[in-house]
Every structure is written in C-alpha cells, then in structure tokens.
Short mmCIF file of C-alpha atoms and ligand atoms in Angstrom, two decimals:
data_model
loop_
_atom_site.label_atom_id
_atom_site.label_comp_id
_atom_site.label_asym_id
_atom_site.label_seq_id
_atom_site.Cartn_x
_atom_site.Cartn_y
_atom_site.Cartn_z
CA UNK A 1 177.25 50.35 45.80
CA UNK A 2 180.85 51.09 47.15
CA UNK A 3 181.45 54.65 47.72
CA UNK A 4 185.39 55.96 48.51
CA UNK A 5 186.27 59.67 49.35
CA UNK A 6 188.22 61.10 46.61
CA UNK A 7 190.72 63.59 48.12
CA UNK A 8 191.13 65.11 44.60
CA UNK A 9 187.27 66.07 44.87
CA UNK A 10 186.79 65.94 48.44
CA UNK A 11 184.07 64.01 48.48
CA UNK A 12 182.52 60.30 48.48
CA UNK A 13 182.33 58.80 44.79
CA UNK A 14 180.63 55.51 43.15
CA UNK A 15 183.45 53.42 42.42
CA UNK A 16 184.04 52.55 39.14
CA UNK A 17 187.00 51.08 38.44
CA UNK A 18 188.65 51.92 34.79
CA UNK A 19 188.10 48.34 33.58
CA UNK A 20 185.27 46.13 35.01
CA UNK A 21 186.46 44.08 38.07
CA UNK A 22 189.93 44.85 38.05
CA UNK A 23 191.71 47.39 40.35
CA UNK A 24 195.12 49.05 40.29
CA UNK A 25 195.75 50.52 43.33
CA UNK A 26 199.50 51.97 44.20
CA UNK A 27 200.31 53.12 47.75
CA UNK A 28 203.94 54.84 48.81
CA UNK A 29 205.63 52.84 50.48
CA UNK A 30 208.11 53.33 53.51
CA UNK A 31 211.48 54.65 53.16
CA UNK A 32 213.85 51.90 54.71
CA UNK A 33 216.27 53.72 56.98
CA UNK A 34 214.66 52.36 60.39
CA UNK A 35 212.39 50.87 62.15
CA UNK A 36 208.96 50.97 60.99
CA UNK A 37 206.80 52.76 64.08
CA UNK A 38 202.96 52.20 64.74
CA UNK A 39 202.21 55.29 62.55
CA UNK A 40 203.30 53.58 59.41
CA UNK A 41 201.58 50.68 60.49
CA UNK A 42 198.06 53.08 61.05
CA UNK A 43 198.15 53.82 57.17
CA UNK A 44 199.14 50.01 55.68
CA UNK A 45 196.47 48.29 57.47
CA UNK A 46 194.20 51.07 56.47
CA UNK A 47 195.29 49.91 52.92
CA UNK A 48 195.65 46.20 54.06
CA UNK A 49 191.91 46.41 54.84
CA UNK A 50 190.64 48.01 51.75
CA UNK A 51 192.19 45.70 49.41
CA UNK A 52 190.91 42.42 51.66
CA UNK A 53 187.76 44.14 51.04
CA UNK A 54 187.92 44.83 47.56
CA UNK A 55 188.88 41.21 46.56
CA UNK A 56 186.58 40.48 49.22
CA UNK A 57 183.90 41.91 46.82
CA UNK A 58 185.29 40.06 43.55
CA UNK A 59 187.33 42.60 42.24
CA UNK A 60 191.23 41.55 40.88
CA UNK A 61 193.19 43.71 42.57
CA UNK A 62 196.66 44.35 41.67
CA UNK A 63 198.69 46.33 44.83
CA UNK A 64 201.75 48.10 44.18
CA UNK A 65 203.37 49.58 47.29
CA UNK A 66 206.80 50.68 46.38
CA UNK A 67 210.10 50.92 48.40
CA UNK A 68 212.44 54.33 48.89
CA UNK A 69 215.77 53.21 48.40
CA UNK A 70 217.14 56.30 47.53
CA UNK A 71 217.09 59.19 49.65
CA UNK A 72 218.91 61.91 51.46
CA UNK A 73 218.10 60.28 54.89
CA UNK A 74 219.27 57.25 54.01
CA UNK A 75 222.34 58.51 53.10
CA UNK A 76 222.73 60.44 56.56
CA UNK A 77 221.91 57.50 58.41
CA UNK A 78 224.88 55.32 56.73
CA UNK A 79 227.25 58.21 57.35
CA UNK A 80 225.75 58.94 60.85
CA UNK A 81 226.56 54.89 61.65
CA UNK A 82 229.56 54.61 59.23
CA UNK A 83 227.43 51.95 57.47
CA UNK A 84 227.51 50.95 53.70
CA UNK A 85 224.09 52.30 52.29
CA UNK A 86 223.29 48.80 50.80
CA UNK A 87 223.57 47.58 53.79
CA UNK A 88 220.90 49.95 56.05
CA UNK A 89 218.52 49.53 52.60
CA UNK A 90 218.52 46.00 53.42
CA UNK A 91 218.51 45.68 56.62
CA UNK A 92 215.20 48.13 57.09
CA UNK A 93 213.84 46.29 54.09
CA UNK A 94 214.19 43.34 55.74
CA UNK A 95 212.89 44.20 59.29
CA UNK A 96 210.14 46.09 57.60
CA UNK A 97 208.60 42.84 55.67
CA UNK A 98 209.29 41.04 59.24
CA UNK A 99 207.19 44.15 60.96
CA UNK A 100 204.61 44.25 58.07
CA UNK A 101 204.08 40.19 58.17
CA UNK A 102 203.88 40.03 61.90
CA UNK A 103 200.81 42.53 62.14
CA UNK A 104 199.11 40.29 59.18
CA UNK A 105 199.59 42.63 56.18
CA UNK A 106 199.33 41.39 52.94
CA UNK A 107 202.25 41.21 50.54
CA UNK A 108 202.09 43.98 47.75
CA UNK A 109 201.96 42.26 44.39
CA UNK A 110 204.77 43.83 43.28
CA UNK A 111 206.94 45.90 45.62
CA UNK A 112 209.73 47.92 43.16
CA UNK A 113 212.32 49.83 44.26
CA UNK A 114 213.38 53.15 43.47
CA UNK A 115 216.77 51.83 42.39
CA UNK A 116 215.19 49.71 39.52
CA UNK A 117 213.54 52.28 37.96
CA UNK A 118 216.37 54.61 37.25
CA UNK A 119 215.61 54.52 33.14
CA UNK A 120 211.83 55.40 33.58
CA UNK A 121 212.58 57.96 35.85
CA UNK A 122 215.24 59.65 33.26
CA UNK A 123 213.11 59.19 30.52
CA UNK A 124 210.08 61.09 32.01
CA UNK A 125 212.47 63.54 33.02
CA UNK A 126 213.38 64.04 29.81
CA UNK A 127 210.15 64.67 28.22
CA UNK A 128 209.47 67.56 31.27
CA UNK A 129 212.57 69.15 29.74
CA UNK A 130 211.51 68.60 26.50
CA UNK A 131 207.69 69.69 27.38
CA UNK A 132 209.36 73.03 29.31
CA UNK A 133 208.32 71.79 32.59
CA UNK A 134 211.59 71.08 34.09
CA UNK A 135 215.05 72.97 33.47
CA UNK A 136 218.37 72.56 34.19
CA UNK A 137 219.26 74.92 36.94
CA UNK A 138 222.92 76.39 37.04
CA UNK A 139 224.53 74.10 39.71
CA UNK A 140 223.40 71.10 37.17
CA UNK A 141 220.15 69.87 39.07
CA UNK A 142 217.67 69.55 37.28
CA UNK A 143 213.95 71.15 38.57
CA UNK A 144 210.33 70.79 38.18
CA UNK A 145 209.02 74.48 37.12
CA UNK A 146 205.91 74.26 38.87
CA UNK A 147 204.50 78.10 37.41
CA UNK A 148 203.99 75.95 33.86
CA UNK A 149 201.28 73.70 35.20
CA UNK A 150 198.13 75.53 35.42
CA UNK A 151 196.34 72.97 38.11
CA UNK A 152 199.13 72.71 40.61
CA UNK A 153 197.93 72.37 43.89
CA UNK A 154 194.68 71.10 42.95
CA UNK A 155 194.96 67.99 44.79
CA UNK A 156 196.11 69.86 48.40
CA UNK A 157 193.61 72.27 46.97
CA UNK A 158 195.84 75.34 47.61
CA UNK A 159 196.07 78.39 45.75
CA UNK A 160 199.66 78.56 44.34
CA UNK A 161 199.94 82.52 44.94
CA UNK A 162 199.22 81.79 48.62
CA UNK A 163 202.03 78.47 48.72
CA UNK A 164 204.39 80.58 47.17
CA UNK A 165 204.03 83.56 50.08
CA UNK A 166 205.22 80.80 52.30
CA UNK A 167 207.53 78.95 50.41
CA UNK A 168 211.17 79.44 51.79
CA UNK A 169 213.73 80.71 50.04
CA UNK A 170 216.76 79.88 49.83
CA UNK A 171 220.36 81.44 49.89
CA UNK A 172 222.41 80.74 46.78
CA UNK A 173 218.28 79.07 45.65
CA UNK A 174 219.32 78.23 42.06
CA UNK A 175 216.00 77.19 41.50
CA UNK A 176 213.83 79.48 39.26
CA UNK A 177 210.44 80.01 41.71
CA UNK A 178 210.80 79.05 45.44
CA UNK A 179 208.36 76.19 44.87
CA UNK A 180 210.13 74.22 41.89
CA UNK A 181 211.27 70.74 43.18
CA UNK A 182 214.42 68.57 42.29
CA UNK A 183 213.76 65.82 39.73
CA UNK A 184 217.31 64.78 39.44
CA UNK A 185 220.50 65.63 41.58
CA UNK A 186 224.02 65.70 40.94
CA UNK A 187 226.21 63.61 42.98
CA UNK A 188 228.56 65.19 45.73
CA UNK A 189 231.90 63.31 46.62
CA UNK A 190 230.81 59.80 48.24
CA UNK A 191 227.04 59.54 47.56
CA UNK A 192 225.57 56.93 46.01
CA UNK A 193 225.30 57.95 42.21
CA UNK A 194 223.56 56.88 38.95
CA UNK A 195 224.57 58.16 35.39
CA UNK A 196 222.26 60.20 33.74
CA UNK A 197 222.23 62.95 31.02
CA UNK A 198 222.97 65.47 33.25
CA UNK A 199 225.46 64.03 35.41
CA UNK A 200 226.02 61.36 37.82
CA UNK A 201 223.56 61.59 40.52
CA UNK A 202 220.37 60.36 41.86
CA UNK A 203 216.28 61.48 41.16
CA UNK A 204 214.55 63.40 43.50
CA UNK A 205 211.79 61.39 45.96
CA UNK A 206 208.90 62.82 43.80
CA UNK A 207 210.20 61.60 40.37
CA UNK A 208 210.09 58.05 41.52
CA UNK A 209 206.22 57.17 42.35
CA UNK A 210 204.69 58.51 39.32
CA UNK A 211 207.89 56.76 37.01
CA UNK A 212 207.52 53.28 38.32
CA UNK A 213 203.51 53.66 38.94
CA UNK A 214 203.13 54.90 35.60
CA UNK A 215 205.82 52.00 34.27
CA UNK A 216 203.84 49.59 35.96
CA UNK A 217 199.93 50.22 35.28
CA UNK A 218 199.90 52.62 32.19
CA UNK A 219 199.22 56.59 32.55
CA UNK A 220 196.30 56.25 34.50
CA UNK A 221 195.25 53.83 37.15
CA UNK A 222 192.62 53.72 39.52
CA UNK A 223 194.04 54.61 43.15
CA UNK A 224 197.10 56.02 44.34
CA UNK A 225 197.49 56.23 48.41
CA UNK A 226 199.58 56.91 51.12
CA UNK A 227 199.11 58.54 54.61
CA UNK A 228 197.71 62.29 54.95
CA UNK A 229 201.14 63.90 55.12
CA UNK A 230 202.13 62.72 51.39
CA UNK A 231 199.43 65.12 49.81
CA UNK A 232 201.23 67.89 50.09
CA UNK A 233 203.93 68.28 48.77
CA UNK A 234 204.71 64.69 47.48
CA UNK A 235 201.49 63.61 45.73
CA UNK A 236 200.87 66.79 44.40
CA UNK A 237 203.99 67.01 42.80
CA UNK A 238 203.84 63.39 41.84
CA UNK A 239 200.30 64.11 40.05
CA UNK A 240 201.94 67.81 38.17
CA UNK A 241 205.15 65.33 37.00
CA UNK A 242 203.05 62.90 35.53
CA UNK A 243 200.34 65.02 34.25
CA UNK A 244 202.73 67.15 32.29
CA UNK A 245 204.76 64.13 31.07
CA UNK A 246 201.96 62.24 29.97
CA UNK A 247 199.16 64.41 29.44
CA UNK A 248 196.75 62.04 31.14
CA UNK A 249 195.15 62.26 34.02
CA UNK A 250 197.10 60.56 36.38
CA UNK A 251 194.48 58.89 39.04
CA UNK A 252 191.18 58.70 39.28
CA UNK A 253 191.35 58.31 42.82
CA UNK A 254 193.17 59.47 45.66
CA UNK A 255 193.02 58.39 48.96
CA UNK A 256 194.68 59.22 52.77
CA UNK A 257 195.05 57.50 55.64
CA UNK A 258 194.83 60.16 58.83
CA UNK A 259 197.19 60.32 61.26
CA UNK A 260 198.19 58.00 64.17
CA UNK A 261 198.68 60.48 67.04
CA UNK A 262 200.11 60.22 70.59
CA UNK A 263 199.44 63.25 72.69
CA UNK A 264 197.71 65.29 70.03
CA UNK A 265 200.75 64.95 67.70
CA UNK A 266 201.09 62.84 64.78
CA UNK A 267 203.48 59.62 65.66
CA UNK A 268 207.00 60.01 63.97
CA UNK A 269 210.56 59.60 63.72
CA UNK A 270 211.26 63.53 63.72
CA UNK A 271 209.55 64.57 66.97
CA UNK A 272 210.85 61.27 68.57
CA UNK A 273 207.32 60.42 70.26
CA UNK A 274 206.87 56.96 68.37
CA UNK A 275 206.70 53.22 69.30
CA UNK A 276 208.17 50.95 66.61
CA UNK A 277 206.08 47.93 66.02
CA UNK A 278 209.12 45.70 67.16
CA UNK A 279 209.19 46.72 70.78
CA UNK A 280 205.10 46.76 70.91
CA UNK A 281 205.16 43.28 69.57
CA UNK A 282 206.96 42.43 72.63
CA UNK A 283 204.01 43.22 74.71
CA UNK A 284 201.25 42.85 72.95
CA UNK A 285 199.85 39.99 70.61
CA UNK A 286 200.03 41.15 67.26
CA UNK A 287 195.99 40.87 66.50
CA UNK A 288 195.80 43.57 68.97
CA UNK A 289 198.02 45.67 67.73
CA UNK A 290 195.89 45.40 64.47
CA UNK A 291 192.51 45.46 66.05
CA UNK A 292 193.49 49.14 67.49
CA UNK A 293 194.28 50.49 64.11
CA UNK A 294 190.76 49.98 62.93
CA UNK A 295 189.27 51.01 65.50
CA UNK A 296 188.72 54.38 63.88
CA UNK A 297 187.75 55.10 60.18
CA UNK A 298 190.43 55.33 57.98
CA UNK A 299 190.72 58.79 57.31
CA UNK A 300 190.39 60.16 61.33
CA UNK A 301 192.55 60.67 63.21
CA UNK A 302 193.58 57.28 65.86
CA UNK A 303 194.94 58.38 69.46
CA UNK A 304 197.39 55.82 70.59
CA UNK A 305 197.59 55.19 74.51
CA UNK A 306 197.94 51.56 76.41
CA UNK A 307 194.21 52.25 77.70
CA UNK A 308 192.99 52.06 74.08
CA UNK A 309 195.50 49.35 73.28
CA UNK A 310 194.26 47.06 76.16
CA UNK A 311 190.68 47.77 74.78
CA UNK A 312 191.78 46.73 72.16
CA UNK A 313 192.22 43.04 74.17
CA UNK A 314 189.38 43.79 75.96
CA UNK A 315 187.28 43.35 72.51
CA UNK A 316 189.33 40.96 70.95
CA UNK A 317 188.24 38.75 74.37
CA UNK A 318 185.09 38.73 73.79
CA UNK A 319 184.91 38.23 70.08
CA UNK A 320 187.15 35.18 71.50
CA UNK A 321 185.17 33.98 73.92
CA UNK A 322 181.94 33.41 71.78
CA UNK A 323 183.72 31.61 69.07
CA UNK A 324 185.33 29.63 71.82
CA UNK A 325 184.35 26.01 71.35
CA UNK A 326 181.73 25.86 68.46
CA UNK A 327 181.46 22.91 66.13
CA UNK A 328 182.91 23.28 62.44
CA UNK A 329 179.97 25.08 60.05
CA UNK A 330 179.40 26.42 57.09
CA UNK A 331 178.90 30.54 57.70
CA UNK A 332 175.16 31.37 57.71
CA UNK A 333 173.78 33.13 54.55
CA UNK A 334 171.60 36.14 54.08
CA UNK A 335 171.70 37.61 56.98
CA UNK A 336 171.20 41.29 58.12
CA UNK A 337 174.31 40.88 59.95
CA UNK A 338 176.42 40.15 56.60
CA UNK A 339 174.14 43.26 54.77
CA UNK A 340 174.82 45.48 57.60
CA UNK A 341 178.39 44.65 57.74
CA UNK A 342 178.77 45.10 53.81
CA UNK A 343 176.70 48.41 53.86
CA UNK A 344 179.26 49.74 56.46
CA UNK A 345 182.42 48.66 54.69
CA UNK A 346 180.66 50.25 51.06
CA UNK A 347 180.74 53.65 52.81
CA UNK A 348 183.84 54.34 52.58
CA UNK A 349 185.38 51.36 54.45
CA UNK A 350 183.72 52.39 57.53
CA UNK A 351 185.70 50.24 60.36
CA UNK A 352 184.26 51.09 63.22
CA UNK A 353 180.25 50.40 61.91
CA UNK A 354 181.43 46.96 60.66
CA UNK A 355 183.16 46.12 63.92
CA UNK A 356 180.15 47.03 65.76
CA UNK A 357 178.00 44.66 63.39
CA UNK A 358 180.22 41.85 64.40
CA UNK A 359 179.79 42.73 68.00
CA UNK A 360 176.07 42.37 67.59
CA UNK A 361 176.98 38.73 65.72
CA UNK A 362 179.23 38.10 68.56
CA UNK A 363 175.89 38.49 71.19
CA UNK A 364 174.04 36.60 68.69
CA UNK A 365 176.44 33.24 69.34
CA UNK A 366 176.30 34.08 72.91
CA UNK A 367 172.81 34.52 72.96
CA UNK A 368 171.95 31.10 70.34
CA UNK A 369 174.76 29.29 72.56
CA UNK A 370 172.40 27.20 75.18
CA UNK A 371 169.20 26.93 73.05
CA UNK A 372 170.74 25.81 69.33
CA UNK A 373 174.13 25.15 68.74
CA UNK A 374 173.88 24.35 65.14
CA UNK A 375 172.28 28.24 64.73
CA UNK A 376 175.48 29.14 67.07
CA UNK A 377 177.93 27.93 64.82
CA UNK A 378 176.47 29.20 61.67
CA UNK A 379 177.25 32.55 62.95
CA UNK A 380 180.25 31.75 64.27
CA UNK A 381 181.64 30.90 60.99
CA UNK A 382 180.60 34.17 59.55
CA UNK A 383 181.80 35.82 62.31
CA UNK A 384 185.06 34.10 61.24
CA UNK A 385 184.38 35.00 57.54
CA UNK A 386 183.76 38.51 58.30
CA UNK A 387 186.85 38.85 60.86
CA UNK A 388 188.80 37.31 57.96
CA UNK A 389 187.91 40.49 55.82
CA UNK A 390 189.65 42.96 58.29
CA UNK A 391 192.24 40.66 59.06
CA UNK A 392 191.36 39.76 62.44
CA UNK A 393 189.51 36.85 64.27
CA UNK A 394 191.62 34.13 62.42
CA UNK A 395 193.52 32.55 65.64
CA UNK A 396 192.61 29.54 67.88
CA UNK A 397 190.28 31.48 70.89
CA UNK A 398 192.60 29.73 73.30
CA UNK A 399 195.96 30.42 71.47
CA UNK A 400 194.90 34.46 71.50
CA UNK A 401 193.64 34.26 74.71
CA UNK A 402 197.15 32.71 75.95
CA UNK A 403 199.13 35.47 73.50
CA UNK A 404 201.11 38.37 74.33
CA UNK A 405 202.91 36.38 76.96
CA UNK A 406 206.44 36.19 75.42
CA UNK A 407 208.12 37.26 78.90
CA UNK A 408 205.81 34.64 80.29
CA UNK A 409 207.05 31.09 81.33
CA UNK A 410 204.57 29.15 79.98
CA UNK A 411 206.44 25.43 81.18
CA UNK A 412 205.85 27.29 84.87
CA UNK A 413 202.26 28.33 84.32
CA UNK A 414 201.34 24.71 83.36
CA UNK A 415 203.32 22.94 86.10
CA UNK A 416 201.47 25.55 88.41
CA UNK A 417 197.80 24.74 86.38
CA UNK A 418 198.86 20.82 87.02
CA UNK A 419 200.00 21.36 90.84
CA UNK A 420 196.50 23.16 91.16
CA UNK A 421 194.26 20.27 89.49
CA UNK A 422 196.07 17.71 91.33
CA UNK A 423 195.32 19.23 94.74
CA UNK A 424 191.97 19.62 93.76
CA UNK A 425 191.52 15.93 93.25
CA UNK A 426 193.03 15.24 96.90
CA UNK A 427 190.77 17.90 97.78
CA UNK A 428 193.82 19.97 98.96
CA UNK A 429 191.83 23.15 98.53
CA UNK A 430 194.73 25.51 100.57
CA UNK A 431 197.11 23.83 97.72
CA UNK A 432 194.52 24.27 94.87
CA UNK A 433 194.19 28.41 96.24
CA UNK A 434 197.66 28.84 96.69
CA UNK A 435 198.69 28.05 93.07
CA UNK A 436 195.77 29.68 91.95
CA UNK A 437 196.98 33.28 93.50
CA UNK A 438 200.81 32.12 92.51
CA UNK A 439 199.53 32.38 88.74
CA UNK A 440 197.03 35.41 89.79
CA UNK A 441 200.02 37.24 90.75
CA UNK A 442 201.52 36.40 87.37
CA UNK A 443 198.70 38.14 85.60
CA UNK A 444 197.14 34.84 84.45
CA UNK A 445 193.37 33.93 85.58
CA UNK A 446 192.44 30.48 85.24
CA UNK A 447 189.15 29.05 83.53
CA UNK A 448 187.53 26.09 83.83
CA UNK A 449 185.38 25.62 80.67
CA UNK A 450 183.84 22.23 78.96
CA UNK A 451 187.08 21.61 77.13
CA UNK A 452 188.99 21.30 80.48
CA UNK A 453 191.03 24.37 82.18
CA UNK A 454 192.59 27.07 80.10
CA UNK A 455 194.56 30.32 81.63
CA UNK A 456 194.38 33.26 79.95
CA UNK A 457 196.64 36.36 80.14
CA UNK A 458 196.24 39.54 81.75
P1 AMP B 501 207.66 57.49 55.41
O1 AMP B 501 208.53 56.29 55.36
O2 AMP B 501 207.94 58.41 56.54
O3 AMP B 501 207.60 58.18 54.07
O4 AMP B 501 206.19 56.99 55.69
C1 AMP B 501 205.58 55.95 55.00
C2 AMP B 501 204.07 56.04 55.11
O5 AMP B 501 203.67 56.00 56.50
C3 AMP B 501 203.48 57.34 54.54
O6 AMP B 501 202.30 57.01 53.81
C4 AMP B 501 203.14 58.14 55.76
O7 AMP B 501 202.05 59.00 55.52
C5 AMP B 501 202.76 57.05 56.74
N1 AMP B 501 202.88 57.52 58.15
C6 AMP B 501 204.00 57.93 58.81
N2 AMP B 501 203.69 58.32 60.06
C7 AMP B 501 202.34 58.13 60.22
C8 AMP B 501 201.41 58.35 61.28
N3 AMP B 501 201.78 58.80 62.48
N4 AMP B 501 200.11 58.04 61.07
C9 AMP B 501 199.69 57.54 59.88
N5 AMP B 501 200.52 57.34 58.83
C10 AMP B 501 201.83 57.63 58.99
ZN1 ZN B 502 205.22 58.10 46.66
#
C-alpha cells in the first residue's frame, strides 16, 4: 500500500487518490529568467520519479507543472540587460525544456503560463473582495487580508501571532497587517501590464498557482508540490487564496522536495553558489547527473560535491557493466527483488532502498553470469524495467560507458585503439603499450571483452 508524507499533516498517509486510479498532481514550476541550476533540477526529478512511479503502478496521472512568466525578477533582468521581457520569457523557457529534456524529465501534461490565466486569476480575486478577504489598499493594489482566515499558517504550521512578530514592516506599508500579500499590482511607467478592475497591472506570484490549478483540475485535487522553500510563504498563501475563494479544501496532499545544498547551504541564484545544469552537462553524462539526485530520499537534504558526482559514475559503472552483453529477455517475474524494490518505492518513494535492491539484482547477473545465462538475462531485463522506473539504466552499457566525453576526440581515441590492435597482431608489444598509455593519459582505459575492445572514460 503506497504511503506519501503529507506536509499538511506531517506525517506518512495511505494514498487514496480522490477518484480511483486517476491522479492530479500540480507542481510550481520554475520562473524563466535564467538558467535552470542543479537545485531546480534536485526537486523535478524528485517529481519526475514519483509520477514514473505512479503510472508505473497503473494510476492515470495527469502532471501540471506551471511556468512564471510574470514576475518582478523578470522584469529586473530585462531592464538589467536592456532586453524585451518576451524575449528573456522565451529564451529561459526555451533553455529550460532543453535543460529539463537533457536530464530525462518527463514533459508536464500541460505546462500553462501565468500570462494565460489572467481572467481566472481576476475572477478569484474578485470573489476574495467580495468574500472580505482581500481589499483594495490606498495606492490601488489590491491585498490578501490574511487576519480573516482562521487556519493560516497551518500548512508551515506556524502560529500567526508569532509570524506576525517577525514580519517586516514597511515604510509608507499601505497594507492593512504586515503579513497581507499582493494579489494584484498596479502598473508603474514601462512594466508589462494587464487590464483589470482595478487598474492596469499584473497579479501577484501567489494568485497564479491556485487560479490556473484550480482552472485546470476543479477546487480540489490530489497533490500540489514544489521544493521545501515554497511552503512558506508561497503555498501557504496559495492554500488561504483558494480556500477562501472556494471554500474547499484545496489539496489533499502536499508534498516537498528538500534542498540541494553545496557547502551546507541550499544551491541558488541569490547566494551565487550554484552550477547550472548547462555547464555540468558539459562534463558529465547526463544519467549521472540524474543518478546523483536520487541518491537521497526525496525530502533530505542532497550535498552536491564532484566526489559524490563521480560516485555517482562509479555506480552507474557497475549497474553498466552487468547488463553489458546479455541476450534480449523477457524481465523475470515474482521475484523478491521486484517486491523489495516496490515495498521501498511504496514508502514514501524511498530512492535510496530501491537503488540498493537493484544493486543486489545487479550482483545477481554478475553472480548467474558464468553458470546460466538465460537466468542472467531475465534479471537483466528487470533490472532494465526497474531502472526504467527512476529514469535511469536505459542507455547502451557501451554508449554510457564512452559518455561524458564531449571535450574528447573520439576519431583520435579510435585511430589510437586501431594503432594499438594492429601492433598487437605484429606482436609490436612497445607499439601496442605506447598507445595504450597515449589513451591512459587521456583518461580512457581500454577493455578487451567478448564483443571485441571497448574504451571507457575516466
Ligand atoms: P524558482 O524558479 O526559484 O521558484 O524555483 C523553482 C523550483 O525549484 C521550486 O520548487 C524550488 O523549491 C526549487 N529549488 C530551487 N533551488 C533548489 C535547491 N537548491 N534544492 C531543491 N529545490 C530547489
Ligand atoms: Zn506555485
């Protein structure tokens, strides 16, 4: 029986989807004004995994990850670079789908933008107005009043007396209580702008993921996601918008993705300690880029360093190396390796356990290698099957073995493999050696297998 952690309840929950088999699960997506580092990449193959999984296990499941479009740093960065906003929207959108597809994630179903949902936005705006949970504050914003909703802060489950002791206030603060947010904002001189009915302007970043989840899956849908930072305030004001507008319960499941950190600090683009998938992709293949973000459970913590990103290799090698050369099969059925593997991924989508279950598969194939090939590839194919489910072990062994060598010259590493096997047949063995250490001192190693030589990088 799958269990997920519920953030809302802090704790681990049967799942039970609101209709049989089917799942609607919406996770924030990115806001497009750069580069997409390693730490956005931590918490959408976090959700990338769950929803292989999920289908995995038979369930339909629709996946709505939405993109920011509209925001204050967006707008900086097009006046910081003199750049039309349209054009940095599109140009992050596009590099993030480029990013996103490199590292194997799966395409959202549907993927709307801010910008499209202008009208939903408005209208739920309207009916916090009308409700008396939003206001029109003197300087024509209009704000959130977060005192009228009695369970605010029960997702970051904080005691509003306590948030509001800490809440900054402003000079000039036109807002009612320090902790109201903007819902919509008026326009100044050169920013984008939208008509509304209280001004040209555009919604605040809250406003838009419970409009266009809500527009798109009803009042209340099964998961809502995002990394740990959104909880607070951004998913508990999403949850108080839509609670208040609707009077449904919003989700009946929240869930977090913890941090990718680098020196004890989460990765990001404000403390300027973050790699951007781009320039890692130009070291590393991208299955190992992937294979390090599940190393650790979802919701811990993952420390990024290029020791745990060439163990990362390191595994990937040997999960390589035993499906290396095994005939085509069907994957073997009821096995305690598939159970085992299923039992970790049911609590909670439990990465590391289910890796470890393939390792022991991976020892099996090594182990049934010599005596009973036909037994070897059995598991090899559910090793495959398996892999498939976290989005790994899908590659030719040799092809990974030989990736992550884009700086490589791969016409000079098989003139150099060809110079060596030739000198070997004319028993040239001072030849053979010396193009052996050429290539050694290129960081490729050489293996001679059943299926001829192959070189592998270092
Ligand atoms: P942003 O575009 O900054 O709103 O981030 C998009 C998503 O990436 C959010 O769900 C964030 O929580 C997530 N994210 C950003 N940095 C990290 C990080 N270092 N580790 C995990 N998730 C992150
Ligand atoms: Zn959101």
């Amino acid at each position: 029986m799958l269990q997920i952690y519920n953030s809302l309840t802090q704790r681990k929950e049967a799942f039970k989807p609101i209709e049989p088999g089917k799942v609607n699960i919406y996770v924030c997506g990115v806001t497009v004004y750069d580069y997409c580092h390693l730490g956005h990449a931590r918490t959408y193959t976090a959700f990338d995994v769950i929803i292989r999984y999920l289908r995995w296990q038979g369930f339909d499941v629709t996946y709505v990850r939405n993109i920011t479009d509209i925001d204050d740093k967006i707008i900086k960065r097009a006046n910081e670079i003199h750049d039309d906003f349209y054009v940095i929207v599109d140009k992050f959108t596009k590099a993030m789908h480029e990013d996103f597809g490199a590292i194997g994630l799966l395409l959202p179903n549907h993927e709307p933008r801010a910008t499209e949902f202008m009208q939903p936005m408005i209208a739920m705006i309207e009916k916090l107005i009308a409700n008396n949970h939003a206001y029109v504050a003197e300087n024509g914003d209009v704000y959130y009043a977060v005192r009228a909703f009695k369970n605010y802060g029960c997702l970051a489950h904080r005691d509003i007396e306590k948030l509001e002791s800490g809440a900054r206030v402003e000079i000039n603060d036109v807002k009612k209580d320090p902790l109201d947010f903007v819902l919509w904002k008026l326009a100044k001189p050169d920013e984008p702008k939208w008509p509304s009915p209280w001004g040209d302007g555009r919604p605040g970043w809250h406003i838009e993921c419970s409009a266009m989840s809500t527009s798109m899956f009803g009042d209340t849908f099964d998961i809502h996601g995002g990394g740990k930072d959104l909880i607070f305030p951004h998913h508990e004001n999403e949850l108080a918008q839509a609670e208040t507008a609707t009077g449904a319960t919003f989700v009946n499941l929240w869930m977090h993705a913890g941090f990718l950190q680098i020196d004890k600090e989460k990765m990001s683009k404000s403390l300027g300690n973050f790699f951007t998938i781009r320039d890692l992709l130009k070291e590393h293949a991208p299955e190992v880029l992937r294979y390090f973000l599940i190393t650790s459970h979802y919701r811990s913590p993952l420390h990024y360093s290029t020791d745990m990103i060439q163990q990362a290799r390191n595994a990937l090698e040997r999960f390589y190396t035993s499906l290396r050369d095994l005939p085509d099969a069907e994957p073997i059925a009821n096995t305690l390796f598939l159970e085992k593997f299923t039992n970790a991924m049911d609590d909670d989508f439990n990465t590391p356990v289910a890796l470890s279950v393939l390792f022991e598969l991976s020892h099996e194939i090594q182990r049934l290698r010599d005596k009973d090939m036909t037994a070897a590839a059995a598991h090899g194919a559910l090793l495959k099957q398996l892999g498939g489910v976290l989005g790994i072990l899908q590659d030719n062994p040799v092809a990974f073995f030989q990736s992550g060598t884009k700086s490589i010259d791969v016409t000079k590493i098989e003139a150099l493999i060809a110079a060596r096997n030739k000198a070997r047949t004319d028993k040239n063995w001072a030849e053979a050696d010396r193009a052996r250490d050429e290539l050694a001192a290129m960081s490729i190693i050489l293996e001679d297998g059943p299926s001829g030589t192959i070189w592998k990088a270092k």
